[in-house]
XYZ file of C-alpha atoms in Angstrom:
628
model
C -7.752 7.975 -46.093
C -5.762 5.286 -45.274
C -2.211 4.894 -45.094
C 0.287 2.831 -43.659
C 3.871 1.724 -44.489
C 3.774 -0.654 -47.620
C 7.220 -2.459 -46.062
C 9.279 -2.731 -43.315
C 9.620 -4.461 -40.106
C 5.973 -5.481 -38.524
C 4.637 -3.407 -35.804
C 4.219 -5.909 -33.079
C 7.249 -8.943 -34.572
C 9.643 -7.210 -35.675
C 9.832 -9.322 -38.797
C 8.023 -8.741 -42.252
C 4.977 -11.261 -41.635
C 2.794 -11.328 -38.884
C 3.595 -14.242 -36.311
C 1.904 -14.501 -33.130
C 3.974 -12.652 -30.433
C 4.686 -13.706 -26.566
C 3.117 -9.953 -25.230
C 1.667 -6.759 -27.015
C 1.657 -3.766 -25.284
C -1.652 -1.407 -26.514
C -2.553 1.944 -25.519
C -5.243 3.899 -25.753
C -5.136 7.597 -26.010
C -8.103 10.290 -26.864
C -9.663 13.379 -25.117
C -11.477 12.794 -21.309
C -14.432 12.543 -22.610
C -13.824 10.079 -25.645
C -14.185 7.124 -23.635
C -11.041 5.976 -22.904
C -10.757 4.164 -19.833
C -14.089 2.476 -20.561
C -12.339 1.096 -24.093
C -8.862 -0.072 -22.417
C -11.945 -1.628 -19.460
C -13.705 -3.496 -21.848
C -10.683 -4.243 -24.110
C -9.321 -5.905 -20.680
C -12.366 -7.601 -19.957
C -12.081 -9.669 -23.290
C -8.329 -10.322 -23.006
C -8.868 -11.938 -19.626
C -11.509 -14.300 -21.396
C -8.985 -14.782 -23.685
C -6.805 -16.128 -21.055
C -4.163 -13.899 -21.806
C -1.939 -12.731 -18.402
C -2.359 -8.770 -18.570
C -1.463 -5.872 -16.342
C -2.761 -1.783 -17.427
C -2.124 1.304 -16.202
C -5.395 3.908 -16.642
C -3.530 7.429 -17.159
C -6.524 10.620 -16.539
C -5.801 14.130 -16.145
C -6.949 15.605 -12.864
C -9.553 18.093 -14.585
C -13.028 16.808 -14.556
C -13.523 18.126 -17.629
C -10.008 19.500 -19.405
C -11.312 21.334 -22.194
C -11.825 19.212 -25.197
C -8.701 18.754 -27.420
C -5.774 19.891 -25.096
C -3.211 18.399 -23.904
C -3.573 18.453 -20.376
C -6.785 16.875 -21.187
C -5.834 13.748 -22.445
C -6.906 10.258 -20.907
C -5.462 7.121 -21.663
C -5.187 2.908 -20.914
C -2.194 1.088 -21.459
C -2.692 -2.846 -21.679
C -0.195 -5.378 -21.507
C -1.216 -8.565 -22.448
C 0.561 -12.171 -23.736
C 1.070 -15.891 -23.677
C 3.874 -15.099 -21.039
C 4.079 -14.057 -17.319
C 3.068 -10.352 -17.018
C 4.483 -7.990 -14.446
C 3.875 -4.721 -15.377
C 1.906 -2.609 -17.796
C 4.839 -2.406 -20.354
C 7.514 0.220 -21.263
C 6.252 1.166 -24.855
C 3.394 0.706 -26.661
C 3.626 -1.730 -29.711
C 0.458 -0.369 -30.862
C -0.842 3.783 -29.904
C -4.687 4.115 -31.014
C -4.928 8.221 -30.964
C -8.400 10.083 -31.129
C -7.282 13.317 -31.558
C -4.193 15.351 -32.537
C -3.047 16.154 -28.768
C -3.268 12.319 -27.820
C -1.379 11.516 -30.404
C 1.592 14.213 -28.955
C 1.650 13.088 -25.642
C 1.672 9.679 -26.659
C 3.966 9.292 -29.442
C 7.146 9.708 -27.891
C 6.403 6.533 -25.993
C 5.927 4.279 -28.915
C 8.433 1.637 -29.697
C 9.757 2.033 -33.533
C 8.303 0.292 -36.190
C 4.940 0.293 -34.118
C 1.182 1.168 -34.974
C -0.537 4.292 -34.754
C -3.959 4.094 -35.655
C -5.055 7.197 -35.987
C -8.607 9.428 -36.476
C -8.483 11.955 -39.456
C -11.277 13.432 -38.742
C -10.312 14.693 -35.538
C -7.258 16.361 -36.780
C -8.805 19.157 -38.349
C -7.394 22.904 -38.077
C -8.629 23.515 -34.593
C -7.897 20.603 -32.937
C -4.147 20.794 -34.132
C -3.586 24.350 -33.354
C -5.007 23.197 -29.621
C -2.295 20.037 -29.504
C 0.757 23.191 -30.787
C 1.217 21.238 -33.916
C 2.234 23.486 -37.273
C 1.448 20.936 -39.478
C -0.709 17.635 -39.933
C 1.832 15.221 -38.315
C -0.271 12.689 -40.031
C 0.889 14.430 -43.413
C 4.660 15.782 -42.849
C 6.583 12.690 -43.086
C 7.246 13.170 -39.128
C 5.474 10.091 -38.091
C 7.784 8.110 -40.344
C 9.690 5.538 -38.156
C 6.556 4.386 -37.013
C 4.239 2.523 -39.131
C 0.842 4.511 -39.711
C -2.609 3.492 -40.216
C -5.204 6.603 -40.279
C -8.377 6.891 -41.613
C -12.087 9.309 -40.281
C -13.038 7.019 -37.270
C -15.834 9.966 -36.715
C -16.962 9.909 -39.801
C -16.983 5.903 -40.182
C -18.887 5.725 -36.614
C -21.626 8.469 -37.691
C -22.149 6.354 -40.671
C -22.629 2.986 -38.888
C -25.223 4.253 -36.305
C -27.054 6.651 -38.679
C -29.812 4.236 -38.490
C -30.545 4.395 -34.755
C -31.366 9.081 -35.624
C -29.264 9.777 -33.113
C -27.832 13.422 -32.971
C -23.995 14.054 -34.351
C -22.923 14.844 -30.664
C -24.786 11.493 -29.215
C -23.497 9.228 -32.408
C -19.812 10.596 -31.701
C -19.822 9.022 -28.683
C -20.559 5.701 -29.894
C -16.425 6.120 -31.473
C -14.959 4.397 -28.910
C -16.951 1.460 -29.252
C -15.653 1.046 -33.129
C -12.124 1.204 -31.753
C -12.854 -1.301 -29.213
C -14.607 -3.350 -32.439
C -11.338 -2.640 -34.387
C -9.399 -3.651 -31.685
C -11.074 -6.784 -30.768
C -10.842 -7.869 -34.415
C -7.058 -7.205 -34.493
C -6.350 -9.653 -31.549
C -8.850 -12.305 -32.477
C -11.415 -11.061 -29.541
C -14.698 -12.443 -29.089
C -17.038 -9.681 -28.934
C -20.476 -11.294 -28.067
C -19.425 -10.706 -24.297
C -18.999 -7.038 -25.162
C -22.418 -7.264 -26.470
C -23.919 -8.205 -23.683
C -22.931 -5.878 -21.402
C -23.443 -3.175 -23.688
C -27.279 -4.465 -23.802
C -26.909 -5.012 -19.585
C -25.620 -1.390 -19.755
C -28.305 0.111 -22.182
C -30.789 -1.512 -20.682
C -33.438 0.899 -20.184
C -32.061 2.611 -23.999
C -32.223 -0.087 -26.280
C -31.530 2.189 -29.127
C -28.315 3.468 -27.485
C -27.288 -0.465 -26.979
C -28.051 -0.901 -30.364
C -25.772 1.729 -31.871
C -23.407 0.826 -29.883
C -23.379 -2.703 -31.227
C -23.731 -1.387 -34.699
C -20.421 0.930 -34.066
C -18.792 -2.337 -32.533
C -19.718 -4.533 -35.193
C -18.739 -1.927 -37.925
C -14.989 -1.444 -36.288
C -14.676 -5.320 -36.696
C -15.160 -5.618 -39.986
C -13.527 -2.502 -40.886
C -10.560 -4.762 -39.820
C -11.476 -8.013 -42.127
C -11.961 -5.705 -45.018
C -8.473 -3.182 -44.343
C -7.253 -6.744 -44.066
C -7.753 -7.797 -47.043
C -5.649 -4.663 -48.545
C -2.462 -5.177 -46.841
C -2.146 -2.188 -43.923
C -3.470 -4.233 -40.490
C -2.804 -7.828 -40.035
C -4.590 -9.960 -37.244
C -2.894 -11.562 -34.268
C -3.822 -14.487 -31.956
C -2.089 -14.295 -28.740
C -1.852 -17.970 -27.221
C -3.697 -18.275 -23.670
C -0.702 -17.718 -21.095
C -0.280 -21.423 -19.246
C -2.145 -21.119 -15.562
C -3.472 -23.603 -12.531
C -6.317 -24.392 -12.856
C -9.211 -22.942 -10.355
C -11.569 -19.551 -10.864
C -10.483 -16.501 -12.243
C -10.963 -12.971 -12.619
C -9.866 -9.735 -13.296
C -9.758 -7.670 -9.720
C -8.155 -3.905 -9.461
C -6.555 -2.956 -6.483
C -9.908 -1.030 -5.021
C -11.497 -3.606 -5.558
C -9.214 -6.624 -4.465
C -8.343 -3.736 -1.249
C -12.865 -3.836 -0.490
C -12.688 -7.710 -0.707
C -10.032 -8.633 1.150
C -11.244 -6.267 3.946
C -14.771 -8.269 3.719
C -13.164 -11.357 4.057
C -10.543 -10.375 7.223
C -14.089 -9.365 8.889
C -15.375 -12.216 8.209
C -12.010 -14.176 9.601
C -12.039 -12.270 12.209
C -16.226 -12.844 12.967
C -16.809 -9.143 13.195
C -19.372 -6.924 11.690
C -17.314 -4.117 9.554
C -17.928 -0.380 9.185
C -16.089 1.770 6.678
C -16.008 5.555 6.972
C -15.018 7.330 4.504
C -14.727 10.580 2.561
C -14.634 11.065 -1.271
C -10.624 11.975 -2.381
C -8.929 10.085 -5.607
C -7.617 7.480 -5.879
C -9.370 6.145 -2.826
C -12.717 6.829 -2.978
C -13.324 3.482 -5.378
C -13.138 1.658 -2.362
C -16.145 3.100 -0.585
C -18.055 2.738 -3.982
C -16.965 -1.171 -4.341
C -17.524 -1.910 -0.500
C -21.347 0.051 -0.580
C -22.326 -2.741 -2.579
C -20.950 -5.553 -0.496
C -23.950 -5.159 2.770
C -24.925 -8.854 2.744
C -21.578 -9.194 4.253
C -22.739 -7.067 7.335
C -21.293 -4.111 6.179
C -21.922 -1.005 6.880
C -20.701 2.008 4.595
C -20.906 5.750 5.604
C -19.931 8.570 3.549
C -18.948 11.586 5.926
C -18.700 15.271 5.511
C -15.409 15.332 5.798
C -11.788 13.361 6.678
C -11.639 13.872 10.428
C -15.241 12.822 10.559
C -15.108 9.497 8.102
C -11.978 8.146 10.570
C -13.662 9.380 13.678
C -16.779 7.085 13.087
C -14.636 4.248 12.698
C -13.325 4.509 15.662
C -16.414 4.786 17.276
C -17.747 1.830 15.779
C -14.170 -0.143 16.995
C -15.026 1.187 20.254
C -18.459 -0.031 19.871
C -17.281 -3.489 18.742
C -17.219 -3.975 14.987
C -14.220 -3.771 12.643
C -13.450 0.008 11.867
C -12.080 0.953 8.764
C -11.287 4.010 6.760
C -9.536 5.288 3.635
C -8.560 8.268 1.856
C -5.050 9.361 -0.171
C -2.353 11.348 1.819
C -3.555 15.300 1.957
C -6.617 13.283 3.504
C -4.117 11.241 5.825
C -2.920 13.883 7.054
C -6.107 15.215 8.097
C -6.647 12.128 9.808
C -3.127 12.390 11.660
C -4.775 13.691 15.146
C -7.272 10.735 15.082
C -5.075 8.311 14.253
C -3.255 9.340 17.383
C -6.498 8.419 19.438
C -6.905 5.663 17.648
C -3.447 4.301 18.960
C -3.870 5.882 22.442
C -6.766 4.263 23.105
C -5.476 1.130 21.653
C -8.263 -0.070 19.460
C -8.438 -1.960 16.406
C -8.624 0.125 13.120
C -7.353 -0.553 9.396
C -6.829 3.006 7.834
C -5.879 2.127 3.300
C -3.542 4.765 1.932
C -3.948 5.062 -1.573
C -1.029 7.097 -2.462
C -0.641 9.598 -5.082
C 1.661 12.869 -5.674
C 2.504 15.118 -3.720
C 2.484 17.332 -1.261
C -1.072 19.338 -1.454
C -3.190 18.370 -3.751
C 0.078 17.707 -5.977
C -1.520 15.244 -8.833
C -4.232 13.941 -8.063
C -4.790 11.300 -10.732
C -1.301 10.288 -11.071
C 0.656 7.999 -9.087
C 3.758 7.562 -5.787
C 4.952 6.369 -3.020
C 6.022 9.413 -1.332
C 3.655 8.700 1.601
C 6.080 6.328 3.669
C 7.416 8.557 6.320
C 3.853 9.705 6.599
C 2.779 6.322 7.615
C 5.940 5.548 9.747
C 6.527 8.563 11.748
C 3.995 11.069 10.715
C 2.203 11.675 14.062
C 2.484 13.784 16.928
C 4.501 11.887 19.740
C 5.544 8.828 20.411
C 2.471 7.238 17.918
C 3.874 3.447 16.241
C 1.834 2.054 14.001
C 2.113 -0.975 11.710
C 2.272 -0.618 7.841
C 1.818 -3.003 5.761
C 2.461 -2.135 1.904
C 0.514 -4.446 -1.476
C 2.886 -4.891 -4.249
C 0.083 -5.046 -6.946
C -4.038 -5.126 -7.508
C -4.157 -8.773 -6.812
C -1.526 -8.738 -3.475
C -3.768 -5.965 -2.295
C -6.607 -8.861 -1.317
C -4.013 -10.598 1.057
C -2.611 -7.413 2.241
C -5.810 -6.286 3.148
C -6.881 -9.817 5.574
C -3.338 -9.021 7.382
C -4.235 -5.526 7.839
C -7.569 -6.732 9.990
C -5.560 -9.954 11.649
C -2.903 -7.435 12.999
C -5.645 -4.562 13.901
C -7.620 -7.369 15.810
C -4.802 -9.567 17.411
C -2.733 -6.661 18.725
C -5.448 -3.939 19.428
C -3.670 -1.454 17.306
C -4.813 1.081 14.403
C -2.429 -0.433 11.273
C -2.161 1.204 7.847
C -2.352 -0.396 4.226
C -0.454 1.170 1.398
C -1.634 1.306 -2.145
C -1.248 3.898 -4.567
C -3.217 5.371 -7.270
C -1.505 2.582 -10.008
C -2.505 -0.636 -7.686
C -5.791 1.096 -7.033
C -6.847 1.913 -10.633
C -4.795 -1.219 -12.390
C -6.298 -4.232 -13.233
C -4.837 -7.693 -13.111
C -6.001 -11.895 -13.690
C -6.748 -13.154 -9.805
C -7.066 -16.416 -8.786
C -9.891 -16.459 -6.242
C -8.333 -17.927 -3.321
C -10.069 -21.250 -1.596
C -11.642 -19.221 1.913
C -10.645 -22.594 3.701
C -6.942 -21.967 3.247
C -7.804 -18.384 5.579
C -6.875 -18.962 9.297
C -9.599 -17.239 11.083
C -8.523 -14.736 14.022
C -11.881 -14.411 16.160
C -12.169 -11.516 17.824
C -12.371 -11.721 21.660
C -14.376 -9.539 23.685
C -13.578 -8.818 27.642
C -16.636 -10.036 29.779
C -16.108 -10.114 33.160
C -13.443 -8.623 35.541
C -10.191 -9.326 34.993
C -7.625 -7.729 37.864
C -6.496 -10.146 40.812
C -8.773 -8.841 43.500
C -11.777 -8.725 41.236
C -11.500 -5.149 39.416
C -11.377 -4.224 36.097
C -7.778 -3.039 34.687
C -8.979 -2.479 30.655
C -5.084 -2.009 30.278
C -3.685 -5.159 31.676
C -1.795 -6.727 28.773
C -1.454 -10.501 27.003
C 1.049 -12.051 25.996
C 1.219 -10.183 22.496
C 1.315 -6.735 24.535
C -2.972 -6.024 23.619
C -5.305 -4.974 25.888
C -8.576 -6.247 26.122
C -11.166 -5.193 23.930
C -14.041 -4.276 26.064
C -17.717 -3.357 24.271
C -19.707 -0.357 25.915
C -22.425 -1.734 28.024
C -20.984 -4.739 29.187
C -22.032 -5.000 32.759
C -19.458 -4.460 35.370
C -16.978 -3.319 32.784
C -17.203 0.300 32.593
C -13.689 2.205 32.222
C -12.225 5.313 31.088
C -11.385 5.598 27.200
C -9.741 8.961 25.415
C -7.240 10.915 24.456
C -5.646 11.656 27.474
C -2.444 9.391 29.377
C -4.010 6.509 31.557
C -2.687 4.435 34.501
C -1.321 1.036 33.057
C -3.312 -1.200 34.937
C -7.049 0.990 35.675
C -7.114 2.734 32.830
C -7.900 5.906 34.979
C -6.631 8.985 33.951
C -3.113 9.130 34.647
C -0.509 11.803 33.413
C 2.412 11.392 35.955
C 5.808 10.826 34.598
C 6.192 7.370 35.255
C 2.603 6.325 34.145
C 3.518 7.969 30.689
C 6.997 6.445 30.641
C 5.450 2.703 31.462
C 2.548 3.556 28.776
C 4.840 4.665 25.743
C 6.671 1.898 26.031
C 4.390 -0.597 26.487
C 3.057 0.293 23.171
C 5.932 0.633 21.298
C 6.876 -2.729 22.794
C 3.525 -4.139 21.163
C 4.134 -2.912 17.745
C 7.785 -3.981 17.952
C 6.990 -7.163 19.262
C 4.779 -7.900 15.773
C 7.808 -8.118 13.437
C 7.646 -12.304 15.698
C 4.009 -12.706 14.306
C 5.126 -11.990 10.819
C 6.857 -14.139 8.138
C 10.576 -13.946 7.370
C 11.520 -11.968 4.752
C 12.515 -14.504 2.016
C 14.395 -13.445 -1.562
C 11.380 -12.963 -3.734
C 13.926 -13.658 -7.104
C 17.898 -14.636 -6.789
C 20.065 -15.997 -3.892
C 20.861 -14.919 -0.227
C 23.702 -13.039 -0.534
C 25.784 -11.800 -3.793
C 27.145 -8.453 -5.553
C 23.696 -6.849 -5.710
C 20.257 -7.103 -4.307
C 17.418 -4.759 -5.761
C 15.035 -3.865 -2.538
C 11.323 -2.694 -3.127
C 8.033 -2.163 -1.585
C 4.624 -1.404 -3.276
C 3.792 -1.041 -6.670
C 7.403 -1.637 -7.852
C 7.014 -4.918 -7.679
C 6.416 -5.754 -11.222
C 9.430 -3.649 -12.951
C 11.973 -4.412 -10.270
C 11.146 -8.055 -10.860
C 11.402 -8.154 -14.410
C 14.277 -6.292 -14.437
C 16.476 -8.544 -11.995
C 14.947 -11.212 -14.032
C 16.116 -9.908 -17.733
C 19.762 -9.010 -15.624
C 20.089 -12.530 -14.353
C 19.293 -13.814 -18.041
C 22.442 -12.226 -18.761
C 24.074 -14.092 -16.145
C 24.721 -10.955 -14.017
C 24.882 -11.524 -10.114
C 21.664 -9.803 -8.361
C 18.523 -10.854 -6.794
C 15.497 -9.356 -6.353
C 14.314 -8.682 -2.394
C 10.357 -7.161 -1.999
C 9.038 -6.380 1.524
C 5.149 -6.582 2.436
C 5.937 -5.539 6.141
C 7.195 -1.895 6.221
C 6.388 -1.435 9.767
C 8.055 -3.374 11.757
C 10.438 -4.755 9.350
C 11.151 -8.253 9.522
C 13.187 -9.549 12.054
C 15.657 -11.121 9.644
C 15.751 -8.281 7.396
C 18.862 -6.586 8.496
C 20.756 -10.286 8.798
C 19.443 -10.868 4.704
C 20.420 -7.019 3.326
C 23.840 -7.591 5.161
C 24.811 -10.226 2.873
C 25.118 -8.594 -0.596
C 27.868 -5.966 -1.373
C 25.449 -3.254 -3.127
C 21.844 -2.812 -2.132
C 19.770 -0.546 -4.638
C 16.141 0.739 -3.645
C 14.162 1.908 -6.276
C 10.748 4.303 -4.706
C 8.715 6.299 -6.211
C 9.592 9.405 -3.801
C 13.156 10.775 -3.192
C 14.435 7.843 -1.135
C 12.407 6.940 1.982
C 12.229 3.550 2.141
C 15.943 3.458 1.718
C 16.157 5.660 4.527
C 14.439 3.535 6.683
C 16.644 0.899 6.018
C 19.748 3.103 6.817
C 18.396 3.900 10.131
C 17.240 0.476 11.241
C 20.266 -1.359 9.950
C 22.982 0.900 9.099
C 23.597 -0.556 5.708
C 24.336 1.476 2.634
C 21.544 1.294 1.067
C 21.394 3.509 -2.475
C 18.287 4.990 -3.707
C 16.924 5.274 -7.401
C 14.060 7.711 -7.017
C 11.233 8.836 -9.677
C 8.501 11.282 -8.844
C 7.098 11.804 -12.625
C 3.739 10.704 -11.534
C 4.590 7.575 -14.046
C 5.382 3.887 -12.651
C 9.324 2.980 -13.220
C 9.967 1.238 -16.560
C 11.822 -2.063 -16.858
C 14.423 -0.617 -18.772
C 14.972 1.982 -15.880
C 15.495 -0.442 -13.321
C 18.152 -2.641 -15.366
C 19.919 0.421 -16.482
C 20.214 1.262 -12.824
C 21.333 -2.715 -12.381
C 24.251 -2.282 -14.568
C 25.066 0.870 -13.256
C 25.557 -0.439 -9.646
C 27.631 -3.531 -10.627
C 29.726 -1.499 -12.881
């Protein structure tokens, strides 16, 4: 069956004909084990060749295996894609492809009207729609009626296209996803010989599951030319968005997070160990940096949290580049090291990929509500830089300060993502390496104290001490836990040897807000009615948002800080200068309270902790609220 809405206003335009939009928003919806995020992967893959800016947003349920057709078991991939500059994933879908009955549910609400839903009749059988709470075939009732709807047995059309290959009805199912992807690829004027390829690269060693795959691929694409023909599905090109030239690719936050650590070893000439412990979202940067060795890396996965940041720490102490990762009921685990880690002053980079909260709150979805956890969440006096990406691509650069500050200042500092940077995908230009400062690490070897001792806590001119490796003749000294003289290092726990040693490194963290850029307005003016403040991942919405608001001529600018901890120096000065500041988190209001207590400005929070990024349209209602 196939039907759609003979007239009306075009799914993707607007208009009656098709014209070739500036951005389409897609998303892909079906049960966890349809396929999904491999579809929106492989749909993104082809849109970058395209040369199309894009941005998505993977959405999986925390189950490993929900069972098949509920609603908690749903897995999508949203894709925004265009000629245009692309901030964020989008606020509706223009087009919804649903696999089952309970994707389409949890999905529909989202769609704009007058968009697509492409939808599988043969999944919505009896069973399937009693498990998605539906009385009646929604595809049937008229309730699907503001959108425009294009359904037809994507099972049954799949089975029949790899029937050749004898594969079994459970094994040729799974081939469906690769007929959407076909369908899809046809309907934005997608090459699909690259798809091939990997498919064959992927099948290797089963040539007859490539095959089918192809086959269901190749069928999806011409179901398109041929529905084409009858009127219900147009084609669209999307014009390559205008871009510099140099190399490009498509880099999510793991993996741009795994790079950009690689390269601030390498800047900083240091072998690197990573220690880490399975926990989502982070654990796809142990998995990207395993296969990055040749870049004298060394990858170990422990038995648990305190153990994966303990090893790093030994191998800082022992002279390499220690780094670890995990997501914050991990963090927390690793609170007490992390406290060694600054007492014994050594250099460690510690990513945060944040998701909800507290516990094991949702695993798979996304926040920021990790900030005072990475400010202040330590026992005693602990300070520790934090440094926050605001998207996959940012995360690369973010990553190369993390190491420069852990190495120049002899200090444990901690990288914020969060489980949208880490699993979202994004066009990078791949930086020229020559326009990368390096930082050399520099190692103690000889005696350093005025009458020819060794004081492993005399300090430079940045407030570090030196960095000393085991073994190095002459130079052995105390290193732990435990409150040390400020010169000797020796153990030390009088009053004012713990007075001089707290504040010497506070003093060093503080003092790296000098060795940091000014905070400039990323979108606006210095000063005005309204400035919208951000960190992280809400980047791209707050920017679009101030952008759409100044369109309309209305008087606020856009301010985004990379340097949580310490703030920059000008910070306060900048903030001071508008009438209304607005600070839209993902938590319920840290960030703004961190600017209350550092500055004492008035800073007003606009908090979400849905598990879902903020929409545009969120952040300019907010906009017009506060200059109302």
């Amino acid at each position: 069956m196939v039907t759609a809405l003979a007239e009306g206003p075009d799914a993707l335009t607007g208009g009656t004909t098709p014209a070739a939009p500036e951005a389409v928003v897609v998303r892909f919806a079906g049960d966890s084990g349809d396929g999904m995020q491999l579809t929106g992967g492989q749909f993104t893959l082809s849109t970058a060749l395209a040369g199309n800016d894009l941005a998505t947003f993977p959405d999986f349920p925390a189950e490993i295996r929900a069972p098949q057709g509920t609603l908690f078991g749903v897995s999508a991939f949203q894709i925004n894609f265009g000629s245009t500059e692309i901030e964020t994933a989008g606020d509706a879908p223009d087009v919804l492809v649903a696999m089952n009955p309970a994707a389409l549910k949890t999905n529909v609400g989202q769609l704009k009207a007058g968009g697509l839903i492409i939808a599988d009749t043969g999944e919505f059988n009896k069973r399937n729609l009693e498990k998605a709470k539906y009385d009646q075939n929604p595809l049937e009732d008229g309730s699907l009626e503001k959108w425009q709807l294009l359904a037809f047995d994507i099972s049954a059309l799949t089975l029949e296209a790899v029937k050749p290959f004898g594969l079994g009805n459970k094994e040729a199912l799974r081939c469906k996803n690769m007929w959407t992807l076909g369908l899809a690829l046809w309907m934005f004027d997608r090459d699909r010989k690259p798809l091939i390829d990997w498919l064959n690269a992927k099948f290797a060693k089963a040539p007859v599951l490539a095959e089918a795959n192809i086959a269901a691929l190749n069928a999806g694409h011409a179901y398109g030319e041929t529905a084409e023909l009858a009127g219900p599905l147009k084609q669209y090109h999307i014009a390559p968005v205008e871009t510099a030239p140099g190399l490009y690719r498509t880099v999510t936050g793991a993996e741009a997070v795994s790079l950009g650590l690689v390269a601030g070893a390498q800047l900083a000439e240091l072998p690197m160990f990573f220690g880490g412990y399975p926990i989502t979202p982070a654990s796809a940067i142990l998995h990207n940096l395993a296969k990055l060795k040749e870049f004298g890396v060394t990858t170990f996965q422990a038995e648990d949290e305190i153990a994966a940041i303990a090893s790093a720490i030994g191998a800082s102490y022992a002279g390499q580049l220690g780094v670890t990762s995990s997501s914050g009921p991990g963090i927390a685990l690793k609170g007490e090291a992390m406290g060694l880690a600054i007492m014994t002053e050594l250099p460690l980079v510690i990513v945060n990929s944040q998701r909800g909260g507290p516990s094991t709150g949702l695993p798979t979805k996304t926040e920021q509500s990790d900030l005072y956890q990475a400010v202040y969440g330590r026992n005693g006096d602990a300070p520790m830089p934090v440094i926050a990406a605001r998207s996959p691509a940012d995360a690369f650069d973010c990553a190369i300060e993390a190491c420069r500050i852990a190495v120049e200042y002899m200090t444990p500092v901690m990288l914020l993502t969060d489980g949208y940077i880490g699993n979202a995908a994004e066009p990078w230009k791949v930086p020229d390496p020559a326009s990368y400062t390096p930082f050399p690490a520099k190692f103690l070897e000889e005696k350093n104290g005025p009458d020819g001792e060794l004081l492993p806590f005399a300090r430079d001119e940045k407030g570090a001490r030196p960095w000393i490796k085991p073994g190095t003749p002459g130079l052995m000294h105390r290193i732990g836990g435990i409150e040390k003289n400020p010169g000797t290092g020796n153990i030390d726990y009088s009053p004012a040897s713990h007075q001089t040693m707290t504040d010497a490194r506070k003093a060093k963290v503080d003092g790296i807000a000098h060795g940091i850029p000014q905070q400039d307005v990323t979108l606006g003016t210095e000063g005005g009615k309204l400035v919208v403040v951000g960190w992280g991942s809400t980047f791209g919405p707050i920017h679009q948002a101030v952008r759409r608001a100044r369109a309309r001529g209305l008087d606020v600018s856009h301010v985004h800080v990379r340097h949580v901890w310490p703030l920059p120096t000008n910070l306060g000065d900048l903030l001071g200068q508008y009438e209304n500041i607005l600070v839209p988190e993902m938590n319920t209001g840290q960030f703004k309270t961190v600017l209350r207590d550092q500055f004492l400005l008035d800073a007003k929070p606009l908090n979400k902790t849905s598990g879902q990024p903020f929409t545009i349209a969120e952040i300019e209602a907010a906009i017009e609220g506060a200059l109302a």
